[in-house]
Amino acid sequence: MPNSQLLFIGDFVRIVCAISNKYFPPLSSPDQVEQDELIAKKMLQQNEKENELKMLVEEKGLARKKTIWRPIEDCEVQGFPRLSDEQLSELTLGVYQLRLSSSYMQEHTTGNCDIQVHAHEQSLISAKLQSRHTSSRRYMLWIRSSEDMVESWYCQCKTGSRVVGMCSHIAAVVWFLSAGRYQQKESLGVRDWGKYLSDASAIRIDDSSSSESDSR
């Protein structure tokens, strides 16, 4: 949104809310109240905790240690748990980042800004990836897991040390390692509709029918 529109953000929000209230179903239905309360309770509990993995990374200097990086799609991370959409949603505390994860991974794995992974041990991995917004900036992140769950995470980006939910970088890597790599590659990200289009300049046009009509 251009800076010239900042004064009108309040009006825009009220308009969007009015349209949503009029034509869309409620964000939370009565049968979801209990689940919403559980999520809120979990968020309050998590908010009181410190990021122990961040302290471990800084204490042991893991960001400075020599590592052997491999592309994430070629790296067989042993022991990383396979998670359902519901389990992933519990980690991210919502679906917004999960919806972005597949396209985020496609952007990196099919482009020139791939995600690379290193396994420090079976339960701890690190990854580095390029920022989507600044081409010269790269982030490192660490994820600790057990056989059936992701236990802790830390990323060097501005919001990467939080323990209530996770940043988009961590969410994308967790999604790929726990679910995305088991899906068909064609199902990642946004579909390429361009393959169904033909280049008009390469199509031969038969002028015989138009010539006959002109002669008549």
Tab-separated table of C-alpha atoms in Angstrom:
chain	number	residue	atom	x	y	z
A	1	MET	CA	0.000	0.000	0.000
A	2	PRO	CA	1.497	3.406	-0.956
A	3	ASN	CA	2.288	5.823	1.857
A	4	SER	CA	-0.288	8.256	0.506
A	5	GLN	CA	-2.998	5.760	1.506
A	6	LEU	CA	-1.887	5.261	5.123
A	7	LEU	CA	-4.324	7.886	6.395
A	8	PHE	CA	-7.213	5.821	5.047
A	9	ILE	CA	-6.235	2.411	6.479
A	10	GLY	CA	-8.863	2.680	9.211
A	11	ASP	CA	-11.588	3.279	6.626
A	12	PHE	CA	-10.346	0.385	4.487
A	13	VAL	CA	-10.372	-1.980	7.471
A	14	ARG	CA	-13.932	-0.979	8.410
A	15	ILE	CA	-15.113	-1.485	4.808
A	16	VAL	CA	-13.496	-4.916	4.559
A	17	CYS	CA	-14.915	-5.949	7.947
A	18	ALA	CA	-18.400	-4.798	6.930
A	19	ILE	CA	-18.241	-6.815	3.699
A	20	SER	CA	-16.925	-9.874	5.561
A	21	ASN	CA	-19.628	-9.631	8.218
A	22	LYS	CA	-22.338	-9.298	5.577
A	23	TYR	CA	-21.343	-11.973	3.072
A	24	PHE	CA	-18.922	-14.422	4.723
A	25	PRO	CA	-19.393	-16.978	7.525
A	26	PRO	CA	-18.022	-16.227	11.014
A	27	LEU	CA	-14.324	-16.863	11.560
A	28	SER	CA	-15.226	-18.916	14.608
A	29	SER	CA	-18.412	-20.960	14.842
A	30	PRO	CA	-20.001	-22.039	18.160
A	31	ASP	CA	-18.648	-25.578	17.800
A	32	GLN	CA	-15.076	-24.192	17.610
A	33	VAL	CA	-15.168	-22.245	20.860
A	34	GLU	CA	-13.540	-25.015	22.874
A	35	GLN	CA	-10.735	-25.428	20.313
A	36	ASP	CA	-10.188	-21.669	20.181
A	37	GLU	CA	-9.917	-21.529	23.971
A	38	LEU	CA	-7.340	-24.338	23.959
A	39	ILE	CA	-5.249	-22.483	21.369
A	40	ALA	CA	-5.464	-19.257	23.392
A	41	LYS	CA	-4.418	-21.104	26.554
A	42	LYS	CA	-1.464	-22.670	24.730
A	43	MET	CA	-0.385	-19.280	23.406
A	44	LEU	CA	-0.393	-17.784	26.913
A	45	GLN	CA	1.617	-20.708	28.268
A	46	GLN	CA	4.156	-20.530	25.437
A	47	ASN	CA	4.514	-16.778	25.849
A	48	GLU	CA	5.990	-17.282	29.323
A	49	LYS	CA	8.788	-19.529	28.006
A	50	GLU	CA	12.212	-18.546	26.719
A	51	ASN	CA	13.626	-19.844	23.451
A	52	GLU	CA	16.003	-22.474	24.811
A	53	LEU	CA	17.186	-23.486	21.345
A	54	LYS	CA	18.296	-19.899	20.660
A	55	MET	CA	20.322	-19.935	23.873
A	56	LEU	CA	21.898	-23.259	22.841
A	57	VAL	CA	22.817	-21.947	19.380
A	58	GLU	CA	24.423	-18.834	20.837
A	59	GLU	CA	26.158	-20.697	23.675
A	60	LYS	CA	27.750	-23.286	21.361
A	61	GLY	CA	28.323	-20.865	18.497
A	62	LEU	CA	26.529	-23.110	16.015
A	63	ALA	CA	26.156	-20.263	13.500
A	64	ARG	CA	29.961	-20.060	13.190
A	65	LYS	CA	30.716	-23.766	13.029
A	66	LYS	CA	31.763	-25.351	9.757
A	67	THR	CA	28.879	-27.203	8.142
A	68	ILE	CA	28.282	-29.264	5.009
A	69	TRP	CA	25.247	-27.835	3.246
A	70	ARG	CA	23.047	-29.832	0.893
A	71	PRO	CA	19.912	-28.771	-1.055
A	72	ILE	CA	16.839	-29.559	1.002
A	73	GLU	CA	15.188	-31.586	-1.768
A	74	ASP	CA	18.279	-33.841	-1.999
A	75	CYS	CA	18.864	-34.159	1.729
A	76	GLU	CA	17.434	-37.213	3.469
A	77	VAL	CA	16.871	-35.944	6.994
A	78	GLN	CA	16.607	-39.051	9.123
A	79	GLY	CA	14.169	-39.205	12.013
A	80	PHE	CA	12.248	-36.020	11.184
A	81	PRO	CA	8.590	-36.604	12.156
A	82	ARG	CA	5.867	-36.872	9.540
A	83	LEU	CA	3.034	-34.549	10.579
A	84	SER	CA	-0.588	-34.055	9.581
A	85	ASP	CA	-2.121	-30.698	8.634
A	86	GLU	CA	-3.736	-30.536	12.068
A	87	GLN	CA	-0.424	-31.109	13.850
A	88	LEU	CA	1.272	-28.471	11.694
A	89	SER	CA	-1.517	-26.016	12.454
A	90	GLU	CA	-0.963	-26.564	16.170
A	91	LEU	CA	2.694	-25.595	15.736
A	92	THR	CA	2.063	-22.480	13.655
A	93	LEU	CA	-1.077	-21.581	15.655
A	94	GLY	CA	-3.047	-20.983	12.476
A	95	VAL	CA	-3.136	-21.802	8.781
A	96	TYR	CA	-1.821	-18.561	7.265
A	97	GLN	CA	1.846	-19.600	7.169
A	98	LEU	CA	0.972	-23.143	6.135
A	99	ARG	CA	-0.875	-21.804	3.098
A	100	LEU	CA	2.246	-19.869	2.127
A	101	SER	CA	4.677	-22.725	2.785
A	102	SER	CA	4.160	-24.687	-0.449
A	103	SER	CA	4.568	-21.652	-2.712
A	104	TYR	CA	7.490	-20.447	-0.570
A	105	MET	CA	9.244	-23.795	-1.020
A	106	GLN	CA	8.499	-23.860	-4.745
A	107	GLU	CA	9.994	-20.388	-5.092
A	108	HIS	CA	13.239	-21.595	-3.519
A	109	THR	CA	13.562	-25.127	-4.873
A	110	THR	CA	12.762	-24.243	-8.497
A	111	GLY	CA	14.583	-20.907	-8.559
A	112	ASN	CA	18.130	-19.805	-7.889
A	113	CYS	CA	17.667	-19.213	-4.162
A	114	ASP	CA	17.547	-22.769	-2.865
A	115	ILE	CA	17.244	-23.856	0.765
A	116	GLN	CA	20.180	-25.814	2.121
A	117	VAL	CA	20.176	-28.117	5.129
A	118	HIS	CA	22.739	-29.584	7.515
A	119	ALA	CA	22.078	-32.252	10.147
A	120	HIS	CA	24.059	-31.610	13.328
A	121	GLU	CA	22.628	-34.754	14.862
A	122	GLN	CA	19.507	-36.849	14.406
A	123	SER	CA	17.373	-34.498	16.499
A	124	LEU	CA	18.855	-31.142	15.415
A	125	ILE	CA	19.106	-29.689	11.930
A	126	SER	CA	20.015	-26.272	10.578
A	127	ALA	CA	19.034	-24.624	7.315
A	128	LYS	CA	19.916	-21.465	5.470
A	129	LEU	CA	17.815	-19.665	2.900
A	130	GLN	CA	17.619	-16.388	1.099
A	131	SER	CA	15.167	-13.706	2.136
A	132	ARG	CA	12.190	-13.334	-0.191
A	133	HIS	CA	12.354	-9.555	0.144
A	134	THR	CA	16.104	-8.806	0.118
A	135	SER	CA	18.242	-10.792	-2.308
A	136	SER	CA	21.485	-10.050	-0.451
A	137	ARG	CA	20.200	-11.277	2.915
A	138	ARG	CA	20.350	-14.897	4.043
A	139	TYR	CA	18.933	-16.400	7.226
A	140	MET	CA	20.016	-19.413	9.233
A	141	LEU	CA	17.572	-21.405	11.304
A	142	TRP	CA	17.641	-24.415	13.607
A	143	ILE	CA	14.935	-26.997	14.335
A	144	ARG	CA	14.963	-29.639	17.055
A	145	SER	CA	12.610	-32.607	16.797
A	146	SER	CA	11.835	-36.023	18.224
A	147	GLU	CA	10.363	-39.044	16.466
A	148	ASP	CA	6.806	-37.745	16.587
A	149	MET	CA	6.944	-33.966	17.082
A	150	VAL	CA	8.848	-30.733	16.437
A	151	GLU	CA	10.015	-29.537	19.834
A	152	SER	CA	11.740	-26.177	19.332
A	153	TRP	CA	12.967	-23.763	16.665
A	154	TYR	CA	14.986	-20.594	16.166
A	155	CYS	CA	15.635	-18.361	13.131
A	156	GLN	CA	17.943	-15.353	12.777
A	157	CYS	CA	15.221	-13.221	11.162
A	158	LYS	CA	13.476	-10.473	13.147
A	159	THR	CA	10.618	-12.700	14.359
A	160	GLY	CA	12.517	-15.988	14.396
A	161	SER	CA	13.145	-16.244	18.148
A	162	ARG	CA	9.479	-16.296	19.149
A	163	VAL	CA	8.033	-19.398	20.774
A	164	VAL	CA	4.376	-18.513	20.144
A	165	GLY	CA	4.003	-19.798	16.605
A	166	MET	CA	6.946	-19.586	14.197
A	167	CYS	CA	8.265	-17.381	11.399
A	168	SER	CA	7.542	-18.155	7.739
A	169	HIS	CA	11.090	-19.472	7.155
A	170	ILE	CA	10.784	-22.131	9.867
A	171	ALA	CA	7.194	-22.943	8.889
A	172	ALA	CA	8.250	-23.586	5.272
A	173	VAL	CA	11.128	-25.900	6.237
A	174	VAL	CA	9.041	-27.779	8.826
A	175	TRP	CA	6.199	-28.170	6.325
A	176	PHE	CA	8.496	-29.518	3.606
A	177	LEU	CA	10.370	-31.991	5.820
A	178	SER	CA	7.246	-33.261	7.625
A	179	ALA	CA	4.723	-33.271	4.751
A	180	GLY	CA	5.727	-31.551	1.501
A	181	ARG	CA	8.488	-33.953	0.458
A	182	TYR	CA	6.015	-36.839	0.517
A	183	GLN	CA	3.771	-35.091	-2.023
A	184	GLN	CA	4.129	-35.034	-5.780
A	185	LYS	CA	6.390	-32.230	-6.943
A	186	GLU	CA	3.644	-30.885	-9.201
A	187	SER	CA	1.460	-30.237	-6.152
A	188	LEU	CA	3.906	-27.756	-4.613
A	189	GLY	CA	2.996	-24.101	-4.781
A	190	VAL	CA	1.025	-22.335	-7.449
A	191	ARG	CA	0.162	-24.249	-10.595
A	192	ASP	CA	1.931	-23.175	-13.774
A	193	TRP	CA	-1.010	-22.273	-15.990
A	194	GLY	CA	1.401	-20.964	-18.610
A	195	LYS	CA	2.017	-24.479	-19.917
A	196	TYR	CA	-1.556	-24.546	-21.213
A	197	LEU	CA	-1.005	-21.432	-23.361
A	198	SER	CA	0.407	-21.292	-26.875
A	199	ASP	CA	2.635	-18.606	-28.344
A	200	ALA	CA	0.449	-16.770	-30.868
A	201	SER	CA	3.489	-15.748	-32.921
A	202	ALA	CA	4.329	-19.413	-33.526
A	203	ILE	CA	0.858	-20.423	-34.752
A	204	ARG	CA	0.478	-20.740	-38.525
A	205	ILE	CA	-2.584	-19.003	-39.941
A	206	ASP	CA	-4.337	-20.390	-43.004
A	207	ASP	CA	-5.115	-17.376	-45.241
A	208	SER	CA	-6.864	-19.420	-47.931
A	209	SER	CA	-10.321	-19.135	-46.366
A	210	SER	CA	-10.029	-15.372	-45.871
A	211	SER	CA	-8.793	-14.954	-49.464
A	212	GLU	CA	-11.783	-16.866	-50.804
A	213	SER	CA	-14.220	-14.736	-48.810
A	214	ASP	CA	-12.545	-11.558	-50.034
A	215	SER	CA	-12.805	-12.690	-53.658
A	216	ARG	CA	-16.534	-13.162	-53.233
